[in-house]
Coordinates of C-alpha atoms in Angstrom, one line a residue:
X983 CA -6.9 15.3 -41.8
X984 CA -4.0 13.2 -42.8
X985 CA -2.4 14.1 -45.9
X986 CA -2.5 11.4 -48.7
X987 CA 1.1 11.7 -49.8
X988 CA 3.1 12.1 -47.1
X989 CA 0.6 11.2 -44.2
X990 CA 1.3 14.1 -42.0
X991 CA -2.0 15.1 -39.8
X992 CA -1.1 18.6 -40.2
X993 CA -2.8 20.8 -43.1
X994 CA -4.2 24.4 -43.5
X995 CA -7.1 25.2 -45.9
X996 CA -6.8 26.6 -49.0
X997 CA -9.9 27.3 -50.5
X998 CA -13.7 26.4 -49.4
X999 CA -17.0 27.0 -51.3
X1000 CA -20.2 24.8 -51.7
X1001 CA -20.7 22.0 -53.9
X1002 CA -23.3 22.9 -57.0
X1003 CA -26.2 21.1 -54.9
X1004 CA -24.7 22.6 -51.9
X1005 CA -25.1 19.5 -50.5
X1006 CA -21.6 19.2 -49.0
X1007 CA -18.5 21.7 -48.6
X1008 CA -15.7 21.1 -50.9
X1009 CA -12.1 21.9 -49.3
X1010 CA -8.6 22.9 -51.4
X1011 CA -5.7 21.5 -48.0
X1012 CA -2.2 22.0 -48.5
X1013 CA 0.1 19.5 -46.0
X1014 CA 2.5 21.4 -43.8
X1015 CA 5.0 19.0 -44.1
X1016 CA 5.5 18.2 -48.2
X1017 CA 3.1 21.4 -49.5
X1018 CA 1.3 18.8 -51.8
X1019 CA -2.8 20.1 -52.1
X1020 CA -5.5 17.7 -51.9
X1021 CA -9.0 18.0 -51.9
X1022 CA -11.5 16.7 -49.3
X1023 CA -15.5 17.1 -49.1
X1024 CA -17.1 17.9 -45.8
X1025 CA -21.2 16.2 -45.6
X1026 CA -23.6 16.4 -43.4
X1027 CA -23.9 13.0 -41.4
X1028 CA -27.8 12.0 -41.6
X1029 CA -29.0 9.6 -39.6
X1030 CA -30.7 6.7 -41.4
X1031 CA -34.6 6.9 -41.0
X1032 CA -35.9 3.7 -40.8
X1033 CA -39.7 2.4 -42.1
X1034 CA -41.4 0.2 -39.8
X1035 CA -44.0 -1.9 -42.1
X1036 CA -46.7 -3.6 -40.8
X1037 CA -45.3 -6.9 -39.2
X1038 CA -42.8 -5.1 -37.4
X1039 CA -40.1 -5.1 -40.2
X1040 CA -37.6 -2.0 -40.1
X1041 CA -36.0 -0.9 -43.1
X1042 CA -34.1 2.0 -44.5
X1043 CA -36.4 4.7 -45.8
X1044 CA -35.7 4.5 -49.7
X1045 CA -37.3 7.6 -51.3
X1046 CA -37.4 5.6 -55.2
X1047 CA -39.8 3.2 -53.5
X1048 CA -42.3 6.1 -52.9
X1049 CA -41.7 7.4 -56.5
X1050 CA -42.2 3.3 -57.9
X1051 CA -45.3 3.5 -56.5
X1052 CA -46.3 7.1 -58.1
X1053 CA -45.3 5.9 -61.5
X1054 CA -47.5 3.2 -61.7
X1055 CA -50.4 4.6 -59.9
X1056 CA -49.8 7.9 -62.6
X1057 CA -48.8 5.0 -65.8
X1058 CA -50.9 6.3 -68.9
X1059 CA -52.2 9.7 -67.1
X1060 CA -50.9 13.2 -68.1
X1061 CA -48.8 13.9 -65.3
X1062 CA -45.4 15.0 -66.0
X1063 CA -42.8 12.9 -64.6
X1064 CA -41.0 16.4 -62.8
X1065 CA -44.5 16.5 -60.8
X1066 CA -43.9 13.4 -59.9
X1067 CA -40.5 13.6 -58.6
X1068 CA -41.5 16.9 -57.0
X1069 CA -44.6 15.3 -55.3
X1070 CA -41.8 12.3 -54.0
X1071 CA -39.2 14.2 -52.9
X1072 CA -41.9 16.8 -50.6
X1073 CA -43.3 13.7 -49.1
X1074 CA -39.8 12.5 -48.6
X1075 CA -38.9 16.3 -46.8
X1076 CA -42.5 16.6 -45.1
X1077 CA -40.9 13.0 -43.5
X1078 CA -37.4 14.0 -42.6
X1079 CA -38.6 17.1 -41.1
X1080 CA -41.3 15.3 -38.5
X1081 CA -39.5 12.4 -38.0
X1082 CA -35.8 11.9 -36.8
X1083 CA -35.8 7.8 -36.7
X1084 CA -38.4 6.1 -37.5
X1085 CA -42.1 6.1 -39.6
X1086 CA -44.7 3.9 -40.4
X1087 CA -45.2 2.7 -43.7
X1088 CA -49.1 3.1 -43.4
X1089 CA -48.3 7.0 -42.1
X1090 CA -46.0 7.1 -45.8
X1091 CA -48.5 5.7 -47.8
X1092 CA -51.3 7.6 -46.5
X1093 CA -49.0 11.0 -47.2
X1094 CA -48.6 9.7 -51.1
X1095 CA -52.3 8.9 -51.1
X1096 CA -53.0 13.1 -50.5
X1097 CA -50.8 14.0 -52.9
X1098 CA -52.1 11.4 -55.9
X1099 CA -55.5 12.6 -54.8
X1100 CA -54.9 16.6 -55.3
X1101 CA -52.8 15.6 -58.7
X1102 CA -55.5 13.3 -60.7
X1103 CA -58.4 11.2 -59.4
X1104 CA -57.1 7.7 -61.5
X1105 CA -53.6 8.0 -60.3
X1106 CA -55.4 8.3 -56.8
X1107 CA -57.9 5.6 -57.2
X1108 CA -54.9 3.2 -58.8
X1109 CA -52.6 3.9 -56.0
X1110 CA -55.4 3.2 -52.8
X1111 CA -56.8 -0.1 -54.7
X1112 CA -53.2 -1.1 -53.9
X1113 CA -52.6 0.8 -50.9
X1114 CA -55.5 0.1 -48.7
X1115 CA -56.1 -3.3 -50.1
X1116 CA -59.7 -3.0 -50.8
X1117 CA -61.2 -6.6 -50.0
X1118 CA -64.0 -6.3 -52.4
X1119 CA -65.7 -4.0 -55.4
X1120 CA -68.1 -3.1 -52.9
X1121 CA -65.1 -1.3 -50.8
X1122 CA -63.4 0.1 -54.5
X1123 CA -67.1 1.5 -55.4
X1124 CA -67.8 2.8 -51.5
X1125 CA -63.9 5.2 -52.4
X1126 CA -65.6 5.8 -55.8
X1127 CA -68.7 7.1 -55.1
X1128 CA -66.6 9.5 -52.1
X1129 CA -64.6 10.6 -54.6
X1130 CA -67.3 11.3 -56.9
X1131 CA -69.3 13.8 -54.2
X1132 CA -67.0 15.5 -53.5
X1133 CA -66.3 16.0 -57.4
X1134 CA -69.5 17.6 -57.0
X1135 CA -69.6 19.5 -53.9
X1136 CA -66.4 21.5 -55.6
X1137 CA -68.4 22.1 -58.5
X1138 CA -71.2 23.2 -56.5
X1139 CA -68.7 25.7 -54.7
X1140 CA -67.4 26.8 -58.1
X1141 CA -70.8 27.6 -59.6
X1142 CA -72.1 29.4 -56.6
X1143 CA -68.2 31.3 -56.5
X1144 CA -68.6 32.3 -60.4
X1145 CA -72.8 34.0 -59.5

């Protein structure tokens, strides 16, 4: 590390402790040469993970497109805006942690679809209109009418749970 006053490459370490969000290491140096302290932060280096969309594109994973998408799928519902940040940032950890370079968009989208589904059924329905680009109301009323048994097979499994 070269000190910023003098320019010396020689320093010791003071101190050394954790940012709040521990996401990097914050370091107290003092030069050897002029004694001056400075303070540097140590990060992790993270390799950009790059979305591969449907023509071939790549582009940088952006985690505030995924939450976008939420937001308006979930406009007008009574989902708190925390769950939806929460819900964003586990799909964007479920996706660092299986993949070190590079994801489909369809394998993103399909991982925000599970998550609208198990948080509200119009949020869900909003979001796959868009999503899976339904070519007619035939298609929309075919995802309906799943979504509608298997409204009813939980109930069924909640009556027969509560006898």
């Amino acid at each position: 590390m070269r000190c910023p006053n003098c320019g010396h490459k020689e320093d010791k370490v003071v101190d050394s402790r954790a940012t709040q969000e521990e996401s990097a290491i914050r370091r107290r140096r003092e030069c050897l040469n002029c004694g001056k302290r400075f303070t540097t932060y140590e990060y992790v280096e993270e390799v950009s993970l790059m979305v591969v969309k449907k023509d071939n594109r790549r582009e940088p994973f952006d985690r505030q497109k995924i939450l976008s998408g939420m937001l308006k799928a979930c406009e007008k519902r009574p989902i708190s805006i925390d769950k939806i940040e929460e819900a964003a940032l586990q799909i964007e950890r479920q996706i660092q942690k299986k993949y070190e370079r590079e994801v489909l968009a369809s394998r993103i989208g399909e991982l925000v679809v599970e998550k609208l589904k198990a948080m509200d059924d119009v949020a869900y329905v909003r979001f796959a209109s868009v999503y899976r680009q339904f070519k007619d109301v035939n298609q929309f009323m075919q995802e309906l009418n799943e979504m509608l048994n298997r409204g009813k097979n939980n109930l069924k499994k909640k009556t027969k749970k509560a006898k």
